[in-house]
Amino acid sequence: MPYSREISPGGKHPVVGKQIYRDIAYYRIDWTPLLPVDRHRINATVPSLPGIWEIYWLENSRSPRLLKMGQAWYGGLRNELRLEADGEDIRNRDMKEKLLSGDAYYRYTVCEAARDLEEVFDTLLSIRGLQAAEGPASRRYRDVRISEDDEMIIHRIRTPSQPRRKEESFSNPVPNMFDVVKEMRSSGQLPPESKKSDN
């Protein structure tokens, strides 16, 4: 089913597409890749547009686990993400360690229609298991359906580290021969070292 899609200014940012069929709203969410949480990156690349954001933590530097999500309207995505991803902000004290771990990532999508934004966000909360569904998903449509890619693309800042194996010695360490000679001389097994005479 084709989606009528709004393109963000310059076509640089992923958006939420929408199609109505038989009084059912079908939303297609295109997300950015998961990007490393970094204040300078957020200031430079995230738009001051309305939309939805999510912050993930990579468990064991591999598996994305949702930390929190939200919608931005006034102030836009840039302002919201800058605050919500700041590990030093008091509101994030429960997540400080994860946000500052180097394994925190964010993603976002732009949605410039207020009522669409509300419907999509409420439905996503239910899908993510963060809020029990109460009543109809929409007051405008018979139902709301969400489509998004199952696989997340992660733009890593570092390669996941493998657990380091303890190196096992295959034999006893080779002794330092200077120490061996010194010990043999002190025990009388070798004659004392002769001093060289100056000619």
CSV table of C-alpha atoms in Angstrom, one decimal:
chain,number,residue,atom,x,y,z
A,1,MET,CA,0.0,0.0,0.0
A,2,PRO,CA,1.5,3.4,-1.0
A,3,TYR,CA,2.0,6.0,1.7
A,4,SER,CA,1.4,9.7,1.3
A,5,ARG,CA,4.6,11.1,2.9
A,6,GLU,CA,5.6,14.5,4.1
A,7,ILE,CA,9.3,15.1,3.3
A,8,SER,CA,11.2,17.1,6.0
A,9,PRO,CA,12.9,20.3,4.8
A,10,GLY,CA,15.7,19.4,2.5
A,11,GLY,CA,14.7,15.8,2.6
A,12,LYS,CA,17.4,15.1,5.2
A,13,HIS,CA,15.4,13.5,8.0
A,14,PRO,CA,13.2,10.4,8.2
A,15,VAL,CA,9.5,11.0,8.5
A,16,VAL,CA,6.3,9.3,9.4
A,17,GLY,CA,4.2,8.3,6.4
A,18,LYS,CA,0.4,7.8,6.4
A,19,GLN,CA,-2.3,6.1,4.4
A,20,ILE,CA,-6.0,5.9,5.1
A,21,TYR,CA,-7.9,2.9,3.9
A,22,ARG,CA,-11.4,2.0,5.0
A,23,ASP,CA,-11.2,4.3,8.0
A,24,ILE,CA,-8.0,2.7,9.3
A,25,ALA,CA,-4.9,4.8,9.6
A,26,TYR,CA,-1.7,3.0,8.4
A,27,TYR,CA,1.4,4.8,9.6
A,28,ARG,CA,4.9,3.9,8.3
A,29,ILE,CA,7.7,5.0,10.6
A,30,ASP,CA,11.2,5.6,9.1
A,31,TRP,CA,13.8,6.0,11.8
A,32,THR,CA,17.4,7.3,11.7
A,33,PRO,CA,20.0,4.7,12.5
A,34,LEU,CA,20.9,4.4,16.1
A,35,LEU,CA,23.4,7.2,16.7
A,36,PRO,CA,25.9,7.6,19.6
A,37,VAL,CA,24.6,9.9,22.3
A,38,ASP,CA,26.7,13.0,22.0
A,39,ARG,CA,25.7,16.6,22.8
A,40,HIS,CA,27.6,18.1,19.9
A,41,ARG,CA,26.3,15.6,17.4
A,42,ILE,CA,22.7,16.3,18.6
A,43,ASN,CA,23.2,20.0,18.3
A,44,ALA,CA,24.6,19.7,14.8
A,45,THR,CA,22.4,17.1,13.2
A,46,VAL,CA,19.0,16.8,14.9
A,47,PRO,CA,16.4,19.1,13.5
A,48,SER,CA,14.3,21.5,15.6
A,49,LEU,CA,11.1,19.9,14.2
A,50,PRO,CA,8.4,17.9,15.9
A,51,GLY,CA,8.6,14.2,16.1
A,52,ILE,CA,9.4,11.1,18.2
A,53,TRP,CA,12.7,10.1,19.8
A,54,GLU,CA,14.0,7.0,21.5
A,55,ILE,CA,17.1,6.4,23.5
A,56,TYR,CA,18.7,2.9,23.7
A,57,TRP,CA,21.4,1.3,25.8
A,58,LEU,CA,23.5,-1.5,24.2
A,59,GLU,CA,23.6,-4.3,26.7
A,60,ASN,CA,27.0,-6.0,26.6
A,61,SER,CA,27.8,-3.4,23.8
A,62,ARG,CA,25.5,-5.4,21.5
A,63,SER,CA,21.8,-5.7,22.2
A,64,PRO,CA,19.7,-2.5,22.1
A,65,ARG,CA,17.5,-2.1,25.2
A,66,LEU,CA,15.0,0.8,25.2
A,67,LEU,CA,15.8,3.3,28.0
A,68,LYS,CA,13.1,5.8,27.3
A,69,MET,CA,11.1,7.5,24.5
A,70,GLY,CA,9.2,10.7,24.0
A,71,GLN,CA,7.5,13.1,21.6
A,72,ALA,CA,8.7,16.6,20.9
A,73,TRP,CA,6.5,19.5,19.7
A,74,TYR,CA,7.5,22.8,21.2
A,75,GLY,CA,11.2,23.2,21.1
A,76,GLY,CA,11.6,20.3,18.6
A,77,LEU,CA,13.5,17.1,18.6
A,78,ARG,CA,16.9,18.8,19.1
A,79,ASN,CA,16.0,20.4,22.4
A,80,GLU,CA,14.3,17.4,23.8
A,81,LEU,CA,17.1,14.9,22.9
A,82,ARG,CA,19.8,17.3,24.2
A,83,LEU,CA,18.1,17.3,27.6
A,84,GLU,CA,16.9,13.7,27.7
A,85,ALA,CA,20.3,12.2,26.7
A,86,ASP,CA,22.4,14.3,29.1
A,87,GLY,CA,23.8,11.9,31.7
A,88,GLU,CA,24.7,14.9,34.0
A,89,ASP,CA,21.1,16.3,34.1
A,90,ILE,CA,19.4,15.6,37.4
A,91,ARG,CA,16.3,14.3,35.6
A,92,ASN,CA,18.4,11.4,34.3
A,93,ARG,CA,20.1,10.4,37.5
A,94,ASP,CA,18.6,6.9,37.4
A,95,MET,CA,20.1,6.4,34.0
A,96,LYS,CA,23.3,8.3,34.4
A,97,GLU,CA,25.6,5.3,34.3
A,98,LYS,CA,24.1,4.0,31.1
A,99,LEU,CA,23.9,7.4,29.4
A,100,LEU,CA,27.6,8.0,30.1
A,101,SER,CA,28.7,4.5,29.4
A,102,GLY,CA,29.6,5.1,25.7
A,103,ASP,CA,26.9,2.5,24.9
A,104,ALA,CA,23.9,4.9,24.8
A,105,TYR,CA,22.4,5.6,21.4
A,106,TYR,CA,19.4,7.6,20.1
A,107,ARG,CA,17.2,7.7,17.0
A,108,TYR,CA,14.3,9.9,15.9
A,109,THR,CA,11.7,10.4,13.2
A,110,VAL,CA,9.9,13.6,12.1
A,111,CYS,CA,6.1,14.0,12.3
A,112,GLU,CA,4.8,17.6,11.7
A,113,ALA,CA,1.1,16.9,12.1
A,114,ALA,CA,0.1,17.2,15.7
A,115,ARG,CA,-2.8,14.8,15.7
A,116,ASP,CA,-0.8,12.2,13.8
A,117,LEU,CA,2.1,12.6,16.2
A,118,GLU,CA,-0.2,12.0,19.2
A,119,GLU,CA,-1.7,8.9,17.6
A,120,VAL,CA,1.6,7.4,16.5
A,121,PHE,CA,3.2,8.0,19.9
A,122,ASP,CA,0.4,6.6,21.9
A,123,THR,CA,0.3,3.5,19.7
A,124,LEU,CA,4.1,3.1,20.0
A,125,LEU,CA,3.9,3.3,23.8
A,126,SER,CA,1.5,0.4,23.7
A,127,ILE,CA,3.6,-1.6,21.3
A,128,ARG,CA,6.7,-1.1,23.4
A,129,GLY,CA,4.8,-2.2,26.5
A,130,LEU,CA,5.3,1.1,28.3
A,131,GLN,CA,1.6,2.0,28.6
A,132,ALA,CA,-1.5,-0.1,28.7
A,133,ALA,CA,-3.9,0.6,25.9
A,134,GLU,CA,-7.0,2.3,27.2
A,135,GLY,CA,-9.9,2.8,24.8
A,136,PRO,CA,-9.6,3.2,21.1
A,137,ALA,CA,-6.2,4.0,19.6
A,138,SER,CA,-7.7,6.9,17.7
A,139,ARG,CA,-10.7,9.2,17.9
A,140,ARG,CA,-10.5,9.9,14.2
A,141,TYR,CA,-10.2,6.4,12.8
A,142,ARG,CA,-11.5,3.0,13.4
A,143,ASP,CA,-8.0,1.7,14.1
A,144,VAL,CA,-4.4,2.6,13.9
A,145,ARG,CA,-1.7,0.4,12.4
A,146,ILE,CA,2.1,1.0,12.8
A,147,SER,CA,4.7,-0.3,10.4
A,148,GLU,CA,8.5,0.0,11.1
A,149,ASP,CA,11.6,-2.0,10.2
A,150,ASP,CA,12.4,-4.8,12.6
A,151,GLU,CA,16.1,-4.6,12.3
A,152,MET,CA,17.9,-1.6,13.7
A,153,ILE,CA,21.0,-0.1,12.0
A,154,ILE,CA,23.6,0.9,14.6
A,155,HIS,CA,26.3,3.5,13.8
A,156,ARG,CA,28.8,2.4,16.3
A,157,ILE,CA,31.6,4.5,17.8
A,158,ARG,CA,33.5,1.4,18.8
A,159,THR,CA,33.5,-2.3,18.1
A,160,PRO,CA,31.9,-4.5,20.8
A,161,SER,CA,34.7,-5.8,23.0
A,162,GLN,CA,35.0,-9.5,23.4
A,163,PRO,CA,35.7,-10.9,26.9
A,164,ARG,CA,39.4,-11.2,27.2
A,165,ARG,CA,40.6,-14.8,27.7
A,166,LYS,CA,43.2,-15.3,30.4
A,167,GLU,CA,46.4,-16.4,28.8
A,168,GLU,CA,47.6,-19.8,30.0
A,169,SER,CA,51.2,-20.6,30.2
A,170,PHE,CA,52.2,-23.8,28.4
A,171,SER,CA,55.4,-24.2,30.5
A,172,ASN,CA,57.2,-22.8,33.4
A,173,PRO,CA,58.7,-19.3,32.8
A,174,VAL,CA,62.2,-19.3,31.6
A,175,PRO,CA,64.5,-18.0,34.4
A,176,ASN,CA,66.8,-15.0,33.9
A,177,MET,CA,70.3,-16.5,33.5
A,178,PHE,CA,72.0,-13.6,35.2
A,179,ASP,CA,70.0,-14.3,38.3
A,180,VAL,CA,70.8,-18.0,38.1
A,181,VAL,CA,74.6,-17.4,37.9
A,182,LYS,CA,74.4,-14.9,40.8
A,183,GLU,CA,72.5,-17.4,42.9
A,184,MET,CA,75.0,-20.2,42.1
A,185,ARG,CA,78.0,-18.0,43.0
A,186,SER,CA,76.4,-17.1,46.3
A,187,SER,CA,75.8,-20.7,47.1
A,188,GLY,CA,79.4,-21.7,46.2
A,189,GLN,CA,78.5,-23.8,43.2
A,190,LEU,CA,80.5,-21.3,41.0
A,191,PRO,CA,83.7,-19.5,41.9
A,192,PRO,CA,83.3,-15.8,42.7
A,193,GLU,CA,83.5,-13.4,39.8
A,194,SER,CA,87.2,-12.3,39.2
A,195,LYS,CA,87.9,-8.6,39.1
A,196,LYS,CA,89.6,-7.4,36.0
A,197,SER,CA,93.0,-5.8,36.7
A,198,ASP,CA,93.9,-2.5,35.1
A,199,ASN,CA,97.0,-2.7,33.0
